[in-house]
PDB file of C-alpha atoms and ligand atoms in Angstrom:
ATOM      1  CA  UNK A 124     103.061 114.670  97.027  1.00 91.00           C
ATOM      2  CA  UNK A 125     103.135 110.796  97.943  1.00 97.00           C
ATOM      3  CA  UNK A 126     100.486 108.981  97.249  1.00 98.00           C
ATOM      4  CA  UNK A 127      99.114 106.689  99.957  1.00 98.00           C
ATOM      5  CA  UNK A 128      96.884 103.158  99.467  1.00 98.00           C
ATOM      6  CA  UNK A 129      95.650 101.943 102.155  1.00 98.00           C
ATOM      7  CA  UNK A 130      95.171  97.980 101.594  1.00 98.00           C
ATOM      8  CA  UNK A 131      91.804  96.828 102.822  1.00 98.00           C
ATOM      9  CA  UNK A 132      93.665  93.269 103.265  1.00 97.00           C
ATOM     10  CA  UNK A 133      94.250  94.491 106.952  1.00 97.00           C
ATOM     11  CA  UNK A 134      91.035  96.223 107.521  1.00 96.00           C
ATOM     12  CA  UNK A 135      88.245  94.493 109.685  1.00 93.00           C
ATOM     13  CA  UNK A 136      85.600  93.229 106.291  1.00 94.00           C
ATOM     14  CA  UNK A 137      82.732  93.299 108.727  1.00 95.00           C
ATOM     15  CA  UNK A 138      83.353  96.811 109.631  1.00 95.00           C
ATOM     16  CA  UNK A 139      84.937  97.852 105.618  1.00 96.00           C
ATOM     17  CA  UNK A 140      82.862 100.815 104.871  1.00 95.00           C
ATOM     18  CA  UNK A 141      83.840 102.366 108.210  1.00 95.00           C
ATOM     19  CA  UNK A 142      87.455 101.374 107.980  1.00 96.00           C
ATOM     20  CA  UNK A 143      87.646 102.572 104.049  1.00 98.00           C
ATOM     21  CA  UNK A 144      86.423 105.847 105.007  1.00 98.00           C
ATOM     22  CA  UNK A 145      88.009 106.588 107.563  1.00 98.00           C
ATOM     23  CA  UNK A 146      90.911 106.660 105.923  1.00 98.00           C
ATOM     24  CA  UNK A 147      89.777 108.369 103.031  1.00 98.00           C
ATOM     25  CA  UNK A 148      88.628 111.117 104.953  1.00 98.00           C
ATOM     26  CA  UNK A 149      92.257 110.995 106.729  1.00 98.00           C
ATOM     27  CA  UNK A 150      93.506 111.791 103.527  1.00 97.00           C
ATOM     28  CA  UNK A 151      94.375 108.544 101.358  1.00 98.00           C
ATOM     29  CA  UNK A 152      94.324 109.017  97.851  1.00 98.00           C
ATOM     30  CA  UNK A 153      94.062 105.417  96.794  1.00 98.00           C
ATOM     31  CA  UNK A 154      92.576 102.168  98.192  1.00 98.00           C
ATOM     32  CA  UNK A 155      94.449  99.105  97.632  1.00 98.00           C
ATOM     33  CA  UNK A 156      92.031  95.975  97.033  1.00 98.00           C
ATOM     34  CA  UNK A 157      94.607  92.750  97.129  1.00 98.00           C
ATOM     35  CA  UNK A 158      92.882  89.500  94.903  1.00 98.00           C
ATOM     36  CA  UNK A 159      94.120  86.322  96.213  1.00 98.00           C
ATOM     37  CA  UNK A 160      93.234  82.974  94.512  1.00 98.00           C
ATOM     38  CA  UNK A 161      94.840  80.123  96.523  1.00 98.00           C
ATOM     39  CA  UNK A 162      97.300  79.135  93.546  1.00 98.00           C
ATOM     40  CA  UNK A 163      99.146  81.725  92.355  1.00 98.00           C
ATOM     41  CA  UNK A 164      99.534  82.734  96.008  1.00 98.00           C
ATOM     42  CA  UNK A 165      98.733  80.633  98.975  1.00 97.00           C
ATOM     43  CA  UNK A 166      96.118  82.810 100.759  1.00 97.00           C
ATOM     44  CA  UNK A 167      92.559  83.507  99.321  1.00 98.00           C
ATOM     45  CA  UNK A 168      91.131  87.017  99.665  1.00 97.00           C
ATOM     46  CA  UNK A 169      87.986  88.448  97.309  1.00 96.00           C
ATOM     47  CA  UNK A 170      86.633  89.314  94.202  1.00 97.00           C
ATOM     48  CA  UNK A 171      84.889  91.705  92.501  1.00 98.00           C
ATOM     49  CA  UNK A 172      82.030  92.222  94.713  1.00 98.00           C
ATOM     50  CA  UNK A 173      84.428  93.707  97.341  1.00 98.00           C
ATOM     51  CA  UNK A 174      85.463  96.128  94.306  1.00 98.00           C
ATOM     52  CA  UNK A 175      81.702  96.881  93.806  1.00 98.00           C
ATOM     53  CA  UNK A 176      80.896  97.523  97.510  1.00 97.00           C
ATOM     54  CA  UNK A 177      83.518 100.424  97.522  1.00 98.00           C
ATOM     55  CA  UNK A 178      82.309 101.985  94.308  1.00 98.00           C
ATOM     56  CA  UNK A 179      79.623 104.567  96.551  1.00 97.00           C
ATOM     57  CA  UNK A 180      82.693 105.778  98.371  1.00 98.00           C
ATOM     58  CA  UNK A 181      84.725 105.988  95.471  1.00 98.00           C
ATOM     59  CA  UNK A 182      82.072 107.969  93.812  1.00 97.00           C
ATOM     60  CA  UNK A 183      81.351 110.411  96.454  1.00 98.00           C
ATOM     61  CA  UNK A 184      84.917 111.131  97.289  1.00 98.00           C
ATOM     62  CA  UNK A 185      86.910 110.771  94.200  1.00 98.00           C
ATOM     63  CA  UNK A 186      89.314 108.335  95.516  1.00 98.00           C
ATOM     64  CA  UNK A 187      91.206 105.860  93.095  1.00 98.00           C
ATOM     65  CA  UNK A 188      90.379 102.174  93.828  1.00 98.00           C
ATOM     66  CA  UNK A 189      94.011 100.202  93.109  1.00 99.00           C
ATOM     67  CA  UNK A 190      93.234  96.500  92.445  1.00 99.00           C
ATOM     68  CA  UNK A 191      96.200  93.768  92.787  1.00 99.00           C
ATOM     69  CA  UNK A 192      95.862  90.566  91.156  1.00 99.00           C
ATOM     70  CA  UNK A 193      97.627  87.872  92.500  1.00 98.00           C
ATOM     71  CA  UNK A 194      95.853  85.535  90.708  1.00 98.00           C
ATOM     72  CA  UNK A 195      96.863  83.069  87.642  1.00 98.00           C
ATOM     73  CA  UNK A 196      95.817  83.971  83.917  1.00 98.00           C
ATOM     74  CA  UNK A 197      94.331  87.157  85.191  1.00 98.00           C
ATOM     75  CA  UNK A 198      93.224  88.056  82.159  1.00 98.00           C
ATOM     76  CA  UNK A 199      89.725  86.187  82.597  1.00 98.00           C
ATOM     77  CA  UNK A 200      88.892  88.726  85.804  1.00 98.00           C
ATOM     78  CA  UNK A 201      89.928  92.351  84.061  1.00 98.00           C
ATOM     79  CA  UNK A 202      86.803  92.704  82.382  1.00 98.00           C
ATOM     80  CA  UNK A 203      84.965  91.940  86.058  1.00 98.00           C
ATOM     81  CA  UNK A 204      86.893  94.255  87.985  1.00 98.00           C
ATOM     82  CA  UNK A 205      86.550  97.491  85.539  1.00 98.00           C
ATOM     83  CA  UNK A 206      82.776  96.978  85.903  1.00 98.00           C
ATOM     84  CA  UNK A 207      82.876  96.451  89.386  1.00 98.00           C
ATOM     85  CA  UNK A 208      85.268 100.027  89.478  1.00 98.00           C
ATOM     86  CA  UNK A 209      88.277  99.630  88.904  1.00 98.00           C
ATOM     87  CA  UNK A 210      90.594 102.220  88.134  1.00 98.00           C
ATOM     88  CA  UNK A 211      94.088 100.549  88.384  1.00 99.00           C
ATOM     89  CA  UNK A 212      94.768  97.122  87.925  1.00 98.00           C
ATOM     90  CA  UNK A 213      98.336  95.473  88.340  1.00 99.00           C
ATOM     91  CA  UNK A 214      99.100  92.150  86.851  1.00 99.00           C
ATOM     92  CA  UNK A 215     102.183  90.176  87.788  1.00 98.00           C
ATOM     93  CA  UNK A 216     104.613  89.733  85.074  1.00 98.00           C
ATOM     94  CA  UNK A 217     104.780  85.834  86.549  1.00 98.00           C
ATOM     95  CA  UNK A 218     101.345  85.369  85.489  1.00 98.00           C
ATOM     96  CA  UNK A 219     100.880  86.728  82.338  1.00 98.00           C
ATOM     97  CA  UNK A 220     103.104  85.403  79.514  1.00 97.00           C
ATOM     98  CA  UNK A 221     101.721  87.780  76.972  1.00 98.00           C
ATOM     99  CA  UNK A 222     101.872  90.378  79.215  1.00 98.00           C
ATOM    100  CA  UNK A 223     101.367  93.177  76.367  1.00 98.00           C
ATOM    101  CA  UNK A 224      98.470  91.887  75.359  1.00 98.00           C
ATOM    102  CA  UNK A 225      97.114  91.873  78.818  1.00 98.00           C
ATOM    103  CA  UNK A 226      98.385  95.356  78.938  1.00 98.00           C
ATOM    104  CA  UNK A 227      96.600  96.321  76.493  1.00 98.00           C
ATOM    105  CA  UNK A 228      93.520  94.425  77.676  1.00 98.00           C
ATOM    106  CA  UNK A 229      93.310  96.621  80.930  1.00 98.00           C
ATOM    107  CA  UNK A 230      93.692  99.744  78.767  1.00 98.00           C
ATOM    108  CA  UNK A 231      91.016  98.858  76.145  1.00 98.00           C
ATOM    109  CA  UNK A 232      88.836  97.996  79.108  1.00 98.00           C
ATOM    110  CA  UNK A 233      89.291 101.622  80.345  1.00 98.00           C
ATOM    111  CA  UNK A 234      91.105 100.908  83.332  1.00 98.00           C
ATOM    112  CA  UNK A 235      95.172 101.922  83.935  1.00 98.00           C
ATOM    113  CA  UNK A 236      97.603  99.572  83.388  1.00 99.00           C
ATOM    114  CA  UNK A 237      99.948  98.081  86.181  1.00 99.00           C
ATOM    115  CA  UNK A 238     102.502  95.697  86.025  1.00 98.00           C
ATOM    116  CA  UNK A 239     104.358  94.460  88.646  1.00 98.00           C
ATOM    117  CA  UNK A 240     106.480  91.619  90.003  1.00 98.00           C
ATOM    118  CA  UNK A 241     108.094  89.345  92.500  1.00 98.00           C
ATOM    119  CA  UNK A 242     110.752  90.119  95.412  1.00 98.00           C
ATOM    120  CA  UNK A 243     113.090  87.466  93.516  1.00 98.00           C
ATOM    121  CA  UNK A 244     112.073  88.555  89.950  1.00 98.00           C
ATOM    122  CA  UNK A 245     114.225  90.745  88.179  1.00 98.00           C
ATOM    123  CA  UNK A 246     113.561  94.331  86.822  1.00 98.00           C
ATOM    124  CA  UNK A 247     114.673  92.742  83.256  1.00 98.00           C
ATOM    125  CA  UNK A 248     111.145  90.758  82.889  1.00 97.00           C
ATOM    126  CA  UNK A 249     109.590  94.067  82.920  1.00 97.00           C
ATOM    127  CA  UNK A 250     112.061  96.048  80.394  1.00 96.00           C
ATOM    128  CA  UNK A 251     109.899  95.901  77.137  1.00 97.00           C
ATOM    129  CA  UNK A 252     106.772  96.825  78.409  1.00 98.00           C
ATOM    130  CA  UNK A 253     107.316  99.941  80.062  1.00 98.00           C
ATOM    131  CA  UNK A 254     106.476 102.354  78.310  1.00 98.00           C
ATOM    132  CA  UNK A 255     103.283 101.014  78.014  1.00 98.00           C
ATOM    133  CA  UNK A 256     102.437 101.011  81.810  1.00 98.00           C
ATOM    134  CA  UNK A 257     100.765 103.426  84.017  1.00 98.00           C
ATOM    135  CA  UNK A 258     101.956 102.017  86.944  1.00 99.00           C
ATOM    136  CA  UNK A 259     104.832  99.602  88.251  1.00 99.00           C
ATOM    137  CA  UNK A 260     104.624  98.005  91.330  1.00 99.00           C
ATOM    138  CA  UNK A 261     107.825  96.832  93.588  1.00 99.00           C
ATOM    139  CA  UNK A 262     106.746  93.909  95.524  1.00 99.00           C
ATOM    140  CA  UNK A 263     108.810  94.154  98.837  1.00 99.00           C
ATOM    141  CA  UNK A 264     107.572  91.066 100.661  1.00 98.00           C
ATOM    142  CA  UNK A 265     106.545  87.878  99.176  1.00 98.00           C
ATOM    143  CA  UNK A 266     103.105  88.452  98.006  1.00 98.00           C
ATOM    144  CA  UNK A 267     100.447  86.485 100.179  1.00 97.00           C
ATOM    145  CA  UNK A 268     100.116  88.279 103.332  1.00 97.00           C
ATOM    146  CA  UNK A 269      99.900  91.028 104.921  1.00 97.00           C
ATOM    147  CA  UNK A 270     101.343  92.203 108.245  1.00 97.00           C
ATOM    148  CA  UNK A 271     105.058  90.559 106.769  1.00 98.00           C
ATOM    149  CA  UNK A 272     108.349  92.642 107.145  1.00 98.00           C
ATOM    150  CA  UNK A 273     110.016  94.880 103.958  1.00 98.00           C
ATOM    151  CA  UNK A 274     112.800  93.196 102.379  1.00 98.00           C
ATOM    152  CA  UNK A 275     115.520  95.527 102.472  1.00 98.00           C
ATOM    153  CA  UNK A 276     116.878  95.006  99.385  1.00 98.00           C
ATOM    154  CA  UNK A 277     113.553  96.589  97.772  1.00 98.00           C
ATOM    155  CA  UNK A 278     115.034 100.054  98.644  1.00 98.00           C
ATOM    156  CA  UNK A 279     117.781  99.376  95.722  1.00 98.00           C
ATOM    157  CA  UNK A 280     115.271  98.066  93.131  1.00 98.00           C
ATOM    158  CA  UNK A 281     112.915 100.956  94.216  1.00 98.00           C
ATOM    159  CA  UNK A 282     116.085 102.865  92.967  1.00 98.00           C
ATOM    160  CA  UNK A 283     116.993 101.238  90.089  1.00 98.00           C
ATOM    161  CA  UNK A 284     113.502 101.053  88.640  1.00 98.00           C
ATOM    162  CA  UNK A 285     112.957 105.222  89.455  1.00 98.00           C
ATOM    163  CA  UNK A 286     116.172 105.016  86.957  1.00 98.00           C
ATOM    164  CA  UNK A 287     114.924 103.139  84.153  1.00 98.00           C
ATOM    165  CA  UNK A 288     111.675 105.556  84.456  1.00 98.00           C
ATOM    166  CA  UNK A 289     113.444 108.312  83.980  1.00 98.00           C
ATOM    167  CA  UNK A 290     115.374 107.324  81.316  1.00 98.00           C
ATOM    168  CA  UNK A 291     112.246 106.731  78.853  1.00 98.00           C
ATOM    169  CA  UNK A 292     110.562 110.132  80.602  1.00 98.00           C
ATOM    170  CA  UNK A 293     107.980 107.774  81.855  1.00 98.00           C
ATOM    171  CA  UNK A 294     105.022 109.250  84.089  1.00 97.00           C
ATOM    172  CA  UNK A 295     103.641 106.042  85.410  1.00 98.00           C
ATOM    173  CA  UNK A 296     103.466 105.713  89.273  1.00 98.00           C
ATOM    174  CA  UNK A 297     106.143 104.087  90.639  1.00 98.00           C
ATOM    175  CA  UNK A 298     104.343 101.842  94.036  1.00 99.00           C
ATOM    176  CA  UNK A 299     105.751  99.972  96.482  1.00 99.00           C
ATOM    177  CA  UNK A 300     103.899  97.510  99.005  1.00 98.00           C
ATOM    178  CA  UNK A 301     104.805  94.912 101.214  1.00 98.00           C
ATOM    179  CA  UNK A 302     106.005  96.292 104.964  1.00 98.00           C
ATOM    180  CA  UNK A 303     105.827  99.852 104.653  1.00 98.00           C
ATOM    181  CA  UNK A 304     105.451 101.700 108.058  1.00 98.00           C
ATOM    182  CA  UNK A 305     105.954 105.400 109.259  1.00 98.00           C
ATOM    183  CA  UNK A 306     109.797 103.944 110.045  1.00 98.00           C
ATOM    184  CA  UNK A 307     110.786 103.034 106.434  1.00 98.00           C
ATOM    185  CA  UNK A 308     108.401 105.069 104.263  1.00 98.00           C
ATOM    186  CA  UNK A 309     111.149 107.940 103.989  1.00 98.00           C
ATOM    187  CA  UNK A 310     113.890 105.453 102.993  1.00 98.00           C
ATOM    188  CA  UNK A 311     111.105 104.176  99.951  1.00 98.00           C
ATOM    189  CA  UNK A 312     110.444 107.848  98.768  1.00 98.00           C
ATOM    190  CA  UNK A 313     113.680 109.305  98.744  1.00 98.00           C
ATOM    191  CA  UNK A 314     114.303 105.530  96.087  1.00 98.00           C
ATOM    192  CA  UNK A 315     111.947 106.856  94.060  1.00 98.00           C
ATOM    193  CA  UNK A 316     108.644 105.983  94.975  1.00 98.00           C
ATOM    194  CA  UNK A 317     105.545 108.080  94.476  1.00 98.00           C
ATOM    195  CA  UNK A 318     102.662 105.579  95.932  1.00 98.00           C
ATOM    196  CA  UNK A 319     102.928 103.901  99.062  1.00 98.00           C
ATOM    197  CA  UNK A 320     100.690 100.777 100.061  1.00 99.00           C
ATOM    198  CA  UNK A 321     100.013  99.978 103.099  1.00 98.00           C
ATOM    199  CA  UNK A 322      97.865  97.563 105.365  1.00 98.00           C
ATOM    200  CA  UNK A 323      98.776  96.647 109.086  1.00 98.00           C
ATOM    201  CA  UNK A 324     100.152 100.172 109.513  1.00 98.00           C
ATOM    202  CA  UNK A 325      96.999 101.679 108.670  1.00 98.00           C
ATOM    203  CA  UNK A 326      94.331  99.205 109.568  1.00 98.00           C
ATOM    204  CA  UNK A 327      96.750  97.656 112.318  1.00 96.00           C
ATOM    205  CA  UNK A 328      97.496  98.119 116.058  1.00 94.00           C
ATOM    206  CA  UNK A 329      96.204  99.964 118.588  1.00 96.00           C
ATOM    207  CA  UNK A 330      95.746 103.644 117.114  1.00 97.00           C
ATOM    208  CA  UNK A 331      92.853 105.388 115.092  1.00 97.00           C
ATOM    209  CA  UNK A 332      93.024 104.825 111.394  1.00 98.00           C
ATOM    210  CA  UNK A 333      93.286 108.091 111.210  1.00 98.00           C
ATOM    211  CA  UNK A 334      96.438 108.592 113.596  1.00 98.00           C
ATOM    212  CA  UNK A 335      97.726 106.262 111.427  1.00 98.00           C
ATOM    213  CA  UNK A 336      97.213 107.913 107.689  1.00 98.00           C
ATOM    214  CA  UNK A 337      98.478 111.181 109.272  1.00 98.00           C
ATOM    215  CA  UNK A 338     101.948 109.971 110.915  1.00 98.00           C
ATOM    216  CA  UNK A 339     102.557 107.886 107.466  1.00 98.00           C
ATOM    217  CA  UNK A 340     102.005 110.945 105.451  1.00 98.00           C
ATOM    218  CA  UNK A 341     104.099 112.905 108.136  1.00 98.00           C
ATOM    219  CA  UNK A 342     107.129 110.462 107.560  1.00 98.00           C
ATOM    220  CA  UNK A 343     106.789 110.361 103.663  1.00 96.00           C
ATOM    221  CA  UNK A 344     107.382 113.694 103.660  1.00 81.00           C
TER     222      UNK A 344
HETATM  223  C1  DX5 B 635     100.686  91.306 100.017  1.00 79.20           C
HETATM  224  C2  DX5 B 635      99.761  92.412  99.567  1.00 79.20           C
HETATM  225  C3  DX5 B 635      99.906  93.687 100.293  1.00 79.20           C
HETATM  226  C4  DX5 B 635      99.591  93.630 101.759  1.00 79.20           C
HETATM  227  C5  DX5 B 635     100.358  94.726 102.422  1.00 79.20           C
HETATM  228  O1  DX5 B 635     100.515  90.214  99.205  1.00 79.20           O
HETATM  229  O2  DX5 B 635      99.961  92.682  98.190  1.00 79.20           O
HETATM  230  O3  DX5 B 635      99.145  94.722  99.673  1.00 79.20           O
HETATM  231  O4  DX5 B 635      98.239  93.766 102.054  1.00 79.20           O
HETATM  232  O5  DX5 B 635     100.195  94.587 103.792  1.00 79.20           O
HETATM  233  P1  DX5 B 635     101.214  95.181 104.842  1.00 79.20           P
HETATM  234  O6  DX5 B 635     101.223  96.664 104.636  1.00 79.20           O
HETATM  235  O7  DX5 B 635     100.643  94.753 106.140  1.00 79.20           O
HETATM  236  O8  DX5 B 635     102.561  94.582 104.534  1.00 79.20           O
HETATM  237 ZN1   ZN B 636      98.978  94.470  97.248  1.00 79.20          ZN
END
């Protein structure tokens, strides 16, 4: 079954434990926790403490807490975010020019290892490392923001990446975030993907947060 991630970018920070667990108890798997820094993207978001302040829900319910960093050499933050409860954290291949080594890092830290990458950046930058990863993630907006539309052309790269998976019998999770709503997520799963992040159409709009997990799980089939 897909896997979804809520990202806690969209949720309401003054109401975050209610919004988290809602969802959780909706059925999310995951929780998607996006780090911003103001360089390597334009937007700022949070740190570790955020991480830390969902680590009581994580315990009591089991859920994975997915960290993004979209932040330059993040190497210097991996050790933070593992203590803070991390289970997953994806680097950018854009920011990390030994990106084995930070590979590794995550991994001897005792977190899983994801890599992921830009909407312009080709699947190529990402050939010799994985093996080595637990999870890749396809980038289908710009990263920065939330609430911006999918780039189509994701859907092919979704596909092409599944392929390259397959072809080294790889298990790692194959993500996708950036746009995805109950009206695409079919498209992204039948590419390949086995995660699906998502903010505004979980935390967004006028419907429950639970309405919302259920009809995104009901069109990811
Ligand atoms: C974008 C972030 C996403 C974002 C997704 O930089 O990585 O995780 O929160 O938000 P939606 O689902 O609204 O596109
Ligand atoms: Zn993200």
């Amino acid at each position: 079954m897909v896997k979804l991630a809520p990202s806690i970018l969209a949720a309401n920070f003054a109401r975050l434990e209610d919004h988290a667990s809602e969802a959780v108890s909706a059925g999310a798997e995951w929780l998607h926790i996006d780090v911003m820094d103001g360089h390597f993207v334009p937007n700022i978001s949070i740190g570790p403490l955020i991480v830390d302040a969902l680590r009581p829900l994580k315990e009591e319910t089991g859920i994975l807490l997915d960290v993004h960093l979209m932040i330059e050499k993040p190497e210097r933050y991996i050790a933070d975010f593992v203590k803070a409860g991390a289970d997953i954290i994806t680097v950018h291949v854009e920011t990390c020019p030994h990106l084995h080594r930070t590979i590794s890092l995550i991994k001897e830290l005792g977190a899983k290892a994801g890599v992921t990458l830009n909407p312009s950046t080709s699947l190529d930058a990402l050939e010799e490392v994985l093996a080595d990863a637990d999870l890749v993630l396809i980038m289908s907006v710009n990263p920065g923001f939330g609430g911006q539309k999918y780039i189509p052309a994701s859907t092919a790269k979704i596909h092409r990446l599944r392929q390259m998976l397959d072809a080294i019998a790889s298990k790692a999770f194959l993500e996708v975030d950036g746009g995805v709503y109950a009206g695409n997520a079919a498209e992204i799963v039948h590419a390949g993907a086995d995660v699906l992040v998502a903010g505004s159409a979980i935390f967004g709009g006028t419907k429950s947060v639970a309405e919302n997990v259920s009809a995104l799980r009901a069109a990811s089939g």
